[in-house]
Amino acid sequence: MPDTTPTGLTRLAFGGDYNPEQWPESVWHEDVRLMREAGVTMVSVGIFSWALLEPTPGTYEFGWLDRLLDLLHEHGIRVDLGTPTVAPPAWFYRAHPDALPVTADGTRYEFGSRGAICHSNAGYRAAAAAITTALAERYGAHPALALWHVHNEYGVPVSACYCDSCAAHFRRWLAGTYGTVDELNEAWGTAFWGQRYTDFGQINPPRATPTVGNPAQALDYKRFADATLRENFRMERDILHRLSPGIPVTTNFMTALSQCDSIDYWAWGREVDLVTNDHYLITDGRRTHVNLAMAADLTRSVAGGAPWLLLEHSTSGVNWQPRNPAKAPGQMARNSLAHVARGSDGAMFFQWRQSRRGAEKFHSAMLPHGGTDTRVWREVVELGASLDSLSPIRGTRTQADVAVLWDWHSWWAQNLQWRPSEDHDPRERADAFYEALYDRHLTVDFAHPEADLSRYPLVVVPALYLMTEAAGNNLEEYVENGGTLVVSYFSGIVDEHDAVHEGPYPGALRDVLGLTVEEFSPLLKGERVRITGPDGSELSGDVWTEFVVPRGAETVWTYADGLTAGHPAITRHRHGEGSAWYVSTRLDVHGLDALLGWAADDAGIAPRADLPRDVEVVCRAGESGAFLFAINHSALDAKVPLEAHGTELLTGEGAAGHLGVPAGAVRVVRLDD
Ligand code: GAL
């Protein structure tokens, strides 16, 4: 059995992508000296090195990598070794021009960047298997090797290819999935617009069509593309397991919903030995630490709650957004330790030494162009020391309070064309509900709609348009057994083939919610409706309204204006031992907070009024003890109440009663038993 943590690593992982091939070897010695100064424990190597490792087909030049791995080993630095299959060399494309991917409108990409790969291409698969085998044979038992890093960020930058090889592969996948073409016709609803097929050979990828194509076909293509990437991951992983037994295999995910939308990470989480993630702050004016927390919680959830590893983030600015601000003093440490609080057993970066050439020369690094007499370097060294003192938290698990349901298939389906309103964005609802829970200081686990939810007092469904009957039954059982459920509009509408569940909306949720929805009535741009509560107070919604008919549920809030005036806006259904709330409009932050407040009361979750906004408090616990992280993202000093005595690990000071957390600082208390 492979390890599930980096082999031989006894402390938290700290380091970054290390691309020494961009520098003369004389620089490597300075690199390892500075790595030691900073407390680096592991680096990721070789992710883009195929052209150097195999300069001509079948000829390998391992000398430089031998010397590098030996040097790192001598200095006690563990290695996360990449298979370079995201960057096939120029010679490969000369021999296999058809391995360059094709877009839905027929454009074939060119060589000259990275990740230009048709994953169905047999030539690519053979070449990827060969370089992976050669690396595993050479380094599979190298004493520095801690972790295998397959490929890089599957799904980015190309999520799907539409070429002829993919068409053939798609047909095989469909035949395997449906068995007969009649089954496929039924599932895809091809009676509509005369799309019936009589042979699998007639089916193509959903390439450009004059008007909207078959939605079930488009949804299946998303599934197929994701499954195809997974086939290639498994191929490499199985070679590595065979030739390098015991060493864990990972591939770096990008769970942030704003950064990758084509990968079903629930499925991928089951394939890797260790879940690893890359996360970059999107500076769009919103609170970046909330997006970070959400991505970290989602990563931990796809890891089944087990510790995971942040493999990439940035020390300061990135270089691929329209505007790339530097991080504020202390922000890098807050970001790093927020990931750690939410389950990462370390904090790694892209990249160790800032490049002088190439597309990423203006991306920050641990060792900036300015060298060691820089703020970034000083903060890197400080972070290394902080992580060292947090070693005892390795292997502990983050404690969650509530679950939010998420399903990539539902997201894909909901983003297909011709929906009731293009202003309804399921990701926006997920973000908004998450932020409202964050502001109530509740730690969130994400869960698949068919997962066991019994340990959560409160389950939130921000927007799950596609919901299987099994998921609907799961939620019903959850509420019957005493759970509290909150469901947002346009959920439970279609089955796994994007076919509307039979009977009135929302087919999968009618019984648990105790209502039906007669009609959707999306609002025009900028339009708002008022809704009034039992005590006459007012909230407002936009984007969406519905004609809800209670069938057992009580109406708690009612539309005060608009087409739906007088109809229920927010309902609550007592069902079995629990209750299910439904909201049929898009509430703003204030409204969401109110709704979650009532639901939290039902669930018996006490409010944390004693914690200031933007002070993040998260607990990890396990065999080595219980640890409370307090991260102060605000500009004011804060006090966090402590229920037990303990020792603050970053300062070594005792902590009791209240924990002082200066503005911008992080404190981690090991609580006494
Ligand atoms: C990641 C990628 C790295 C680097 C980084 C820059 O998505 O894996 O190789 O490009 O972005 O932010």
XYZ file of C-alpha atoms and ligand atoms in Angstrom:
685
model
C 0.000 0.000 0.000
C 1.354 3.452 -0.854
C 1.708 6.000 1.924
C -0.988 8.640 2.162
C 1.446 11.317 3.310
C 4.741 12.317 1.658
C 7.193 9.541 2.443
C 9.895 10.433 4.947
C 8.515 13.888 5.718
C 8.399 14.364 9.468
C 7.314 18.004 9.542
C 4.739 20.062 7.676
C 5.509 20.422 3.980
C 7.049 23.793 3.180
C 8.644 24.668 -0.147
C 7.573 25.132 -3.723
C 7.870 24.269 -7.396
C 11.577 24.193 -8.087
C 12.621 24.663 -11.709
C 16.441 24.635 -11.520
C 16.709 23.803 -15.214
C 16.122 27.528 -15.774
C 19.422 28.309 -14.019
C 23.110 27.325 -14.281
C 24.065 24.541 -11.896
C 26.213 26.912 -9.857
C 22.984 28.551 -8.681
C 21.638 25.255 -7.327
C 24.078 25.338 -4.414
C 22.863 28.745 -3.400
C 19.300 27.448 -3.765
C 19.727 24.583 -1.323
C 21.608 26.793 1.137
C 18.740 29.297 1.101
C 16.158 26.528 1.246
C 17.739 25.378 4.467
C 17.803 28.922 5.777
C 14.070 29.195 5.101
C 13.254 25.789 6.594
C 12.134 24.264 3.296
C 11.186 20.611 3.760
C 10.027 19.586 0.273
C 10.180 20.869 -3.311
C 8.286 19.899 -6.480
C 10.659 19.105 -9.322
C 10.514 18.214 -13.011
C 6.892 19.122 -13.755
C 7.746 20.696 -17.129
C 11.063 18.940 -17.860
C 10.117 16.415 -20.555
C 12.087 18.165 -23.333
C 15.217 18.121 -21.166
C 14.785 14.588 -19.897
C 14.044 13.090 -23.319
C 15.716 15.421 -25.848
C 15.096 13.012 -28.726
C 12.578 10.167 -28.842
C 13.644 7.339 -26.530
C 16.965 8.965 -25.508
C 17.045 10.013 -21.875
C 19.336 12.527 -20.193
C 18.977 11.981 -16.504
C 22.365 13.334 -15.429
C 21.119 16.747 -14.302
C 18.178 15.300 -12.405
C 20.429 12.691 -10.737
C 22.702 15.487 -9.517
C 19.779 17.611 -8.390
C 18.006 14.884 -6.427
C 21.277 13.853 -4.776
C 21.985 17.458 -3.820
C 18.517 17.887 -2.324
C 18.880 14.624 -0.478
C 22.252 15.641 0.970
C 20.540 18.715 2.387
C 17.600 16.805 3.830
C 15.036 18.220 1.411
C 12.335 15.806 0.273
C 11.216 15.682 -3.346
C 7.784 15.731 -4.925
C 8.777 14.451 -8.375
C 6.701 15.438 -11.380
C 5.907 13.338 -14.399
C 6.311 15.983 -17.116
C 3.393 14.809 -19.226
C 1.677 18.203 -19.325
C 4.466 19.524 -21.554
C 5.318 17.157 -24.429
C 8.430 18.259 -26.385
C 8.414 19.884 -29.827
C 9.707 16.656 -31.442
C 6.669 14.817 -30.125
C 4.262 17.134 -31.958
C 6.253 16.804 -35.212
C 5.622 13.064 -35.014
C 2.048 13.419 -33.674
C 0.495 16.652 -34.938
C -2.911 15.133 -34.224
C -2.105 15.161 -30.481
C -2.727 18.923 -30.503
C -6.261 19.501 -29.198
C -9.134 20.901 -31.251
C -11.793 23.311 -29.982
C -15.549 22.841 -30.500
C -15.414 25.139 -33.527
C -12.592 23.192 -35.156
C -9.502 25.292 -34.291
C -6.420 23.181 -33.650
C -4.077 24.635 -31.013
C -0.335 24.992 -31.708
C 2.785 24.010 -29.797
C 4.545 26.766 -27.843
C 2.819 26.983 -24.481
C 1.923 24.019 -22.256
C -0.968 21.633 -21.764
C -1.822 21.420 -25.480
C -2.910 17.791 -25.338
C -5.615 15.620 -26.819
C -5.961 13.054 -24.049
C -7.568 10.481 -26.362
C -4.535 10.472 -28.626
C -2.832 7.063 -28.720
C 0.589 8.573 -29.546
C 0.355 10.860 -26.521
C -0.690 8.045 -24.234
C 2.207 5.847 -25.377
C 4.762 8.655 -25.004
C 3.399 9.644 -21.575
C 3.567 6.032 -20.409
C 7.159 5.733 -21.683
C 8.525 8.838 -19.922
C 6.639 7.910 -16.730
C 8.106 4.402 -16.842
C 11.618 5.717 -17.443
C 11.333 8.149 -14.507
C 9.853 5.539 -12.186
C 12.593 3.049 -13.069
C 15.298 5.619 -12.475
C 14.000 7.364 -9.360
C 11.349 5.046 -7.907
C 13.592 4.142 -4.978
C 15.611 7.379 -4.728
C 16.092 8.257 -1.045
C 14.889 11.852 -1.601
C 11.593 10.776 -3.164
C 8.565 11.628 -1.021
C 5.712 11.950 -3.485
C 4.905 11.499 -7.187
C 3.262 14.479 -8.844
C 1.476 13.287 -11.988
C 1.001 15.836 -14.793
C -0.158 19.306 -13.732
C -3.661 20.555 -13.010
C -5.677 18.210 -15.222
C -8.482 20.142 -16.874
C -6.486 23.367 -17.222
C -5.856 25.011 -19.688
C -7.689 22.593 -22.019
C -10.684 20.841 -20.486
C -11.931 18.985 -23.563
C -10.841 18.246 -27.117
C -13.290 17.788 -30.013
C -11.070 16.067 -32.600
C -11.814 12.874 -34.520
C -9.896 10.640 -32.064
C -12.040 12.082 -29.291
C -15.162 11.456 -31.375
C -14.236 7.773 -31.694
C -13.330 7.578 -28.016
C -16.605 9.289 -27.055
C -18.575 6.688 -29.067
C -16.796 3.866 -27.242
C -17.510 5.573 -23.925
C -21.188 5.983 -24.830
C -21.477 2.356 -25.929
C -19.942 1.331 -22.585
C -22.275 3.654 -20.657
C -25.567 2.966 -22.454
C -25.116 -0.477 -24.031
C -27.548 0.175 -26.865
C -28.235 3.190 -29.006
C -31.918 2.989 -27.997
C -30.935 3.506 -24.366
C -28.921 6.515 -25.440
C -31.834 7.916 -27.475
C -34.045 7.620 -24.425
C -31.487 9.196 -22.075
C -30.713 12.077 -24.437
C -34.343 12.687 -25.386
C -33.450 12.578 -29.083
C -37.125 12.464 -30.070
C -36.858 16.244 -29.645
C -35.860 18.127 -32.865
C -35.461 14.838 -34.726
C -32.064 13.968 -33.257
C -32.598 10.202 -33.138
C -29.554 7.996 -33.836
C -29.642 4.486 -35.249
C -25.962 3.710 -34.718
C -23.271 4.882 -32.256
C -21.150 5.654 -35.335
C -23.415 8.634 -36.134
C -22.607 10.443 -32.884
C -20.053 13.232 -32.623
C -18.817 15.446 -29.818
C -21.020 18.507 -29.265
C -19.182 20.600 -31.850
C -20.403 23.999 -33.014
C -24.078 23.824 -34.070
C -26.264 26.583 -35.578
C -28.431 26.796 -32.487
C -28.510 25.041 -29.121
C -27.378 21.428 -29.232
C -28.751 18.518 -27.243
C -28.171 19.359 -23.545
C -27.845 15.706 -22.451
C -25.176 15.190 -25.119
C -23.293 18.262 -23.887
C -23.556 17.054 -20.287
C -22.290 13.594 -21.212
C -19.381 15.171 -23.073
C -18.339 16.926 -19.872
C -18.464 13.575 -18.089
C -16.568 11.889 -20.910
C -13.841 14.555 -20.983
C -13.385 14.320 -17.230
C -13.308 10.499 -17.369
C -10.739 10.625 -20.192
C -8.383 12.754 -18.109
C -8.870 10.308 -15.263
C -7.978 7.374 -17.546
C -4.654 9.031 -18.274
C -4.045 9.854 -14.639
C -4.730 6.219 -13.694
C -2.408 4.979 -16.415
C 0.489 6.995 -14.970
C -0.455 6.275 -11.375
C -0.527 2.533 -11.957
C 2.948 2.605 -13.548
C 4.267 4.548 -10.555
C 2.622 2.226 -8.022
C 4.136 -0.777 -9.792
C 7.655 0.586 -10.191
C 7.879 2.751 -7.096
C 5.970 0.833 -4.432
C 5.029 2.624 -1.238
C 5.485 6.158 -2.586
C 2.184 8.065 -2.688
C 0.924 9.436 -5.989
C -0.921 12.717 -6.349
C -1.914 15.207 -8.997
C -2.484 18.835 -8.082
C -6.164 19.809 -8.067
C -7.647 23.273 -8.489
C -10.768 22.993 -6.412
C -11.562 26.733 -6.314
C -14.712 26.989 -8.402
C -13.377 30.163 -9.978
C -10.250 28.387 -11.224
C -11.343 25.079 -12.752
C -14.860 24.075 -13.766
C -14.351 20.854 -15.704
C -13.208 18.313 -13.140
C -15.428 16.186 -10.900
C -13.159 16.264 -7.879
C -15.438 13.895 -5.937
C -14.367 11.211 -8.412
C -10.724 12.332 -8.479
C -10.451 12.358 -4.700
C -10.948 8.598 -4.749
C -8.100 8.066 -7.242
C -5.165 9.804 -5.562
C -3.209 8.603 -2.532
C -2.980 12.141 -1.192
C -5.219 15.045 -2.209
C -3.179 18.113 -3.133
C -4.455 21.493 -4.252
C -3.322 24.722 -5.898
C -4.983 27.940 -4.862
C -4.563 31.514 -6.050
C -6.362 34.578 -4.765
C -8.707 36.123 -7.286
C -8.523 39.844 -6.673
C -11.979 40.881 -7.880
C -12.771 43.177 -4.983
C -14.328 40.466 -2.831
C -12.882 39.152 0.435
C -10.162 36.860 -0.859
C -9.790 35.009 2.436
C -13.375 33.771 2.157
C -12.757 32.302 -1.286
C -9.582 30.740 0.077
C -11.432 29.177 3.007
C -14.077 27.805 0.663
C -11.502 26.188 -1.639
C -9.677 24.715 1.347
C -12.909 23.291 2.788
C -13.832 21.828 -0.585
C -10.371 20.275 -0.905
C -10.589 18.698 2.535
C -14.038 17.398 1.674
C -12.891 15.704 -1.549
C -10.142 14.164 0.611
C -12.901 12.653 2.769
C -11.930 14.880 5.704
C -8.354 13.567 5.813
C -5.355 15.910 5.806
C -4.434 17.171 2.338
C -1.638 19.359 1.047
C -1.571 22.842 -0.459
C 0.934 22.280 -3.259
C 0.861 25.749 -4.829
C -0.124 29.245 -3.856
C 1.700 32.548 -4.216
C 3.976 34.458 -1.886
C 2.702 37.728 -3.327
C 1.142 38.822 -6.659
C 0.425 36.513 -9.583
C 0.829 37.607 -13.214
C -2.228 36.281 -15.033
C -5.003 38.560 -13.841
C -5.727 41.927 -15.417
C -4.277 43.593 -12.298
C -2.006 41.704 -9.924
C -1.596 43.424 -6.579
C 1.164 42.363 -4.200
C 0.087 40.680 -0.973
C -0.031 42.944 2.059
C 2.521 42.391 4.835
C 1.491 39.285 6.778
C -1.067 38.187 4.182
C 1.065 35.333 2.882
C 1.310 33.832 6.371
C -2.417 34.307 6.993
C -3.211 32.626 3.674
C -0.826 29.755 4.359
C -2.044 29.145 7.889
C -5.702 29.402 6.842
C -5.084 26.472 4.482
C -3.343 24.634 7.313
C -6.243 25.356 9.692
C -8.613 23.829 7.161
C -6.659 20.610 6.856
C -3.527 21.138 4.774
C -0.446 19.463 6.242
C 1.810 22.189 4.910
C 2.003 25.199 2.613
C 3.874 25.106 -0.682
C 4.242 27.722 -3.380
C 4.644 28.354 -7.039
C 7.612 28.788 -7.199
C 10.933 28.684 -5.348
C 13.062 31.087 -7.433
C 11.402 33.733 -9.595
C 12.057 33.085 -13.323
C 13.987 35.599 -15.418
C 12.552 34.406 -18.706
C 9.321 32.969 -20.008
C 5.669 33.712 -19.384
C 5.809 33.767 -15.588
C 8.696 36.128 -14.864
C 6.403 38.631 -13.160
C 4.822 35.999 -10.908
C 6.023 36.234 -7.303
C 8.192 33.487 -5.817
C 9.730 32.492 -2.492
C 13.041 33.938 -3.644
C 12.136 37.078 -5.617
C 14.167 38.844 -8.310
C 15.204 41.217 -5.524
C 16.938 38.400 -3.627
C 17.097 37.941 0.116
C 17.039 41.607 1.149
C 13.306 41.790 0.483
C 10.118 41.704 2.507
C 8.898 38.602 0.693
C 12.055 36.670 1.576
C 11.941 37.744 5.206
C 8.299 36.662 5.441
C 9.146 33.338 3.777
C 11.824 32.641 6.392
C 9.419 33.610 9.159
C 6.724 31.337 7.752
C 9.177 28.440 7.614
C 9.836 28.892 11.326
C 6.097 29.151 12.102
C 5.333 25.951 10.226
C 8.135 24.228 12.059
C 6.557 25.077 15.391
C 3.204 23.755 14.154
C 4.594 20.262 13.460
C 2.342 18.635 16.116
C -0.772 19.375 14.068
C 0.293 16.963 11.286
C -2.342 14.300 10.751
C -5.089 15.992 12.782
C -8.479 16.679 11.201
C -10.432 19.902 10.845
C -13.719 19.908 12.761
C -16.747 21.015 10.712
C -20.105 22.313 11.941
C -22.347 22.151 8.864
C -22.472 20.646 5.372
C -23.012 22.389 2.059
C -24.001 20.131 -0.825
C -22.038 20.442 -4.037
C -21.966 18.411 -7.230
C -19.916 19.245 -10.318
C -22.376 17.374 -12.579
C -25.188 19.591 -11.393
C -23.052 22.671 -12.003
C -22.265 21.518 -15.541
C -25.919 20.840 -16.253
C -27.073 24.148 -14.867
C -24.582 26.063 -16.974
C -25.882 24.629 -20.256
C -27.727 26.951 -22.597
C -31.369 28.017 -22.590
C -32.221 28.088 -18.910
C -34.939 30.314 -17.396
C -32.427 33.077 -16.591
C -28.790 33.624 -17.426
C -28.477 35.722 -14.278
C -28.850 32.673 -12.081
C -25.340 31.369 -11.451
C -25.037 28.290 -9.246
C -21.473 29.174 -8.322
C -22.580 32.609 -7.150
C -25.171 30.933 -4.865
C -22.558 28.522 -3.526
C -20.207 31.459 -2.840
C -22.973 33.499 -1.215
C -24.227 30.754 1.104
C -20.650 29.858 1.981
C -19.857 33.463 2.836
C -22.950 33.739 5.031
C -21.891 30.590 6.931
C -18.322 31.893 7.184
C -19.628 35.116 8.687
C -21.514 33.083 11.283
C -18.136 31.449 12.105
C -19.353 28.013 11.083
C -16.832 25.621 9.539
C -18.180 23.987 6.411
C -17.728 20.507 5.008
C -18.873 20.094 1.428
C -20.726 16.883 0.700
C -21.979 15.033 -2.348
C -25.807 14.972 -2.434
C -25.831 11.197 -2.041
C -23.354 11.145 0.881
C -24.229 10.199 4.449
C -25.248 13.482 6.106
C -26.326 12.166 9.486
C -23.473 13.793 11.430
C -24.417 17.331 10.403
C -27.095 19.259 12.314
C -27.528 21.589 9.329
C -27.268 20.895 5.585
C -27.406 23.688 3.012
C -28.253 23.235 -0.677
C -27.273 26.465 -2.455
C -28.255 25.416 -5.994
C -28.535 21.828 -7.092
C -30.546 21.889 -10.274
C -29.580 18.320 -11.186
C -30.467 15.923 -8.420
C -30.925 12.183 -8.708
C -33.854 10.445 -7.094
C -31.348 8.791 -4.748
C -30.108 12.225 -3.635
C -33.695 13.391 -3.054
C -34.373 10.295 -0.927
C -31.144 10.898 0.950
C -32.255 14.415 1.899
C -35.688 13.205 2.881
C -34.197 10.587 5.191
C -31.825 13.179 6.625
C -34.703 15.483 7.594
C -36.936 12.661 8.792
C -34.181 11.687 11.193
C -33.966 15.149 12.697
C -31.736 17.145 10.342
C -32.318 20.754 9.328
C -32.179 21.425 5.607
C -32.008 24.731 3.727
C -32.677 24.611 -0.020
C -32.289 27.457 -2.488
C -34.477 27.870 -5.594
C -34.086 25.888 -8.829
C -32.882 22.764 -7.025
C -34.003 19.164 -7.574
C -35.386 19.933 -11.043
C -33.775 17.399 -13.413
C -32.335 13.896 -13.262
C -28.846 12.771 -14.292
C -29.735 13.156 -18.001
C -31.009 16.713 -17.646
C -34.597 15.432 -17.998
C -37.166 17.149 -15.769
C -38.333 14.829 -12.989
C -41.904 13.719 -13.621
C -44.678 15.726 -11.988
C -44.543 19.252 -10.592
C -41.237 20.912 -9.663
C -39.054 20.299 -7.716
C -39.395 16.606 -8.459
C -36.573 15.329 -6.292
C -37.494 17.564 -3.332
C -41.288 17.978 -3.354
C -41.904 15.679 -0.417
C -39.136 16.849 1.858
C -39.937 20.521 1.204
C -43.708 19.996 1.406
C -44.445 22.165 -1.617
C -44.610 22.348 -5.369
C -43.444 25.109 -7.684
C -45.987 25.891 -10.362
C -43.884 28.276 -12.422
C -40.520 30.024 -12.395
C -40.627 33.775 -12.830
C -37.102 35.154 -13.197
C -36.700 38.889 -12.784
C -35.326 41.360 -15.276
C -31.890 42.867 -14.871
C -31.790 45.172 -11.855
C -35.348 44.278 -10.761
C -35.864 43.571 -7.051
C -38.796 42.282 -5.059
C -39.626 42.864 -1.426
C -40.600 40.015 0.830
C -42.226 40.445 4.235
C -41.880 38.350 7.344
C -44.271 37.360 10.121
C -43.409 40.435 12.210
C -43.760 42.792 9.257
C -40.012 43.094 8.679
C -38.695 43.200 5.156
C -36.026 41.465 3.062
C -35.429 41.645 -0.644
C -34.516 39.357 -3.516
C -33.496 39.667 -7.129
C -32.825 37.481 -10.202
C -35.455 34.843 -9.457
C -38.964 34.366 -8.093
C -41.368 31.431 -8.223
C -45.017 30.572 -7.767
C -44.711 28.252 -4.784
C -47.709 26.185 -3.655
C -47.367 24.932 -0.058
C -48.395 21.305 0.350
C -47.603 20.792 4.013
C -45.006 23.551 4.395
C -45.835 26.750 6.314
C -45.286 30.097 4.614
C -42.854 32.126 6.688
C -42.104 35.046 4.328
C -44.311 36.287 1.509
C -43.629 38.261 -1.684
C -44.817 41.827 -1.180
C -44.577 42.919 -4.801
C -43.826 41.764 -8.313
C -45.730 39.112 -10.250
C -45.561 36.692 -7.340
C -46.955 39.171 -4.757
C -48.912 37.327 -2.074
C -47.220 33.988 -2.795
C -44.779 32.253 -0.438
C -41.139 33.346 -0.708
C -39.627 31.400 2.189
C -41.230 28.284 3.620
C -40.515 25.791 6.338
C -41.677 22.188 6.417
C -41.586 20.167 9.600
C -40.973 16.676 8.383
C -40.373 13.672 10.633
C -38.016 14.814 13.373
C -36.499 17.668 11.377
C -37.348 20.671 9.255
C -36.713 21.799 5.694
C -36.496 25.448 4.665
C -36.987 26.626 1.096
C -36.160 30.025 -0.372
C -37.506 30.821 -3.827
C -35.658 34.054 -4.567
C -32.057 35.233 -4.570
C -31.553 36.750 -1.124
C -28.759 39.217 -0.545
C -26.173 38.754 2.237
C -28.505 40.250 4.828
C -31.374 37.938 3.839
C -29.160 34.878 3.738
C -27.871 35.654 7.191
C -31.424 35.901 8.512
C -32.466 32.645 6.840
C -29.417 30.784 8.126
C -30.047 32.225 11.593
C -33.535 30.674 11.720
C -32.273 27.382 10.327
C -29.359 27.336 12.787
C -31.883 27.808 15.614
C -33.834 24.796 14.347
C -30.572 22.846 14.184
C -29.580 23.839 17.717
C -26.449 25.648 16.586
C -25.675 28.508 18.952
C -24.602 31.831 17.396
C -20.943 32.900 17.879
C -21.716 36.537 18.567
C -18.514 36.779 20.620
C -16.308 36.624 17.524
C -15.632 39.711 15.428
C -16.165 39.628 11.663
C -13.108 38.523 9.692
C -11.594 36.686 12.614
C -11.478 33.109 11.437
C -11.583 30.440 14.145
C -11.104 26.829 13.108
C -10.196 23.697 15.081
C -8.121 20.667 14.158
C -8.013 17.638 16.413
C -6.516 14.178 16.432
C -4.158 11.892 18.270
C -1.653 14.673 18.925
C -4.282 16.876 20.566
C -6.755 19.665 19.809
C -5.604 22.902 18.151
C -7.486 26.159 17.796
C -6.475 28.442 14.918
C -7.440 32.107 15.168
C -6.677 34.153 12.063
C -7.296 37.864 12.255
C -7.946 39.194 8.741
C -9.106 42.534 10.105
C -7.229 45.727 10.877
C -8.254 45.664 14.556
C -6.772 43.621 17.387
C -9.194 40.898 18.460
C -9.942 38.722 21.456
C -11.088 35.154 21.007
C -12.723 33.403 23.959
C -11.046 30.127 24.942
C -12.946 27.325 26.631
C -9.783 25.544 27.781
C -6.266 26.470 28.783
C -3.495 25.893 26.321
C -0.198 26.941 24.821
C 0.108 29.254 21.847
C 2.485 27.492 19.464
C 3.845 30.477 17.481
C 4.811 32.540 20.527
C 5.197 29.751 23.089
C 3.007 31.706 25.532
C 0.346 30.242 27.790
C -3.270 31.006 26.834
C -6.345 31.031 29.065
C -9.711 32.788 29.129
C -9.154 35.000 26.130
C -6.661 34.757 23.307
C -5.366 38.091 22.033
C -4.924 38.081 18.252
C -3.299 41.284 16.982
C -4.570 42.824 13.733
C -3.389 40.728 10.793
C -1.875 38.037 13.016
C -2.419 34.304 13.459
C -2.446 32.382 16.728
C -2.581 28.624 17.165
C -3.365 27.244 20.601
C -2.706 23.674 21.571
C -5.520 23.073 24.051
C -4.834 21.177 27.236
C -6.842 17.967 27.699
C -0.573 27.124 -11.660
C 0.423 26.220 -12.365
C 1.850 26.658 -12.122
C 1.984 28.146 -12.354
C 0.995 28.862 -11.468
C 1.070 30.361 -11.569
O -1.850 26.989 -12.150
O 0.280 24.890 -11.920
O 2.708 25.946 -12.983
O 1.731 28.435 -13.684
O -0.306 28.475 -11.821
O 0.097 30.994 -10.766
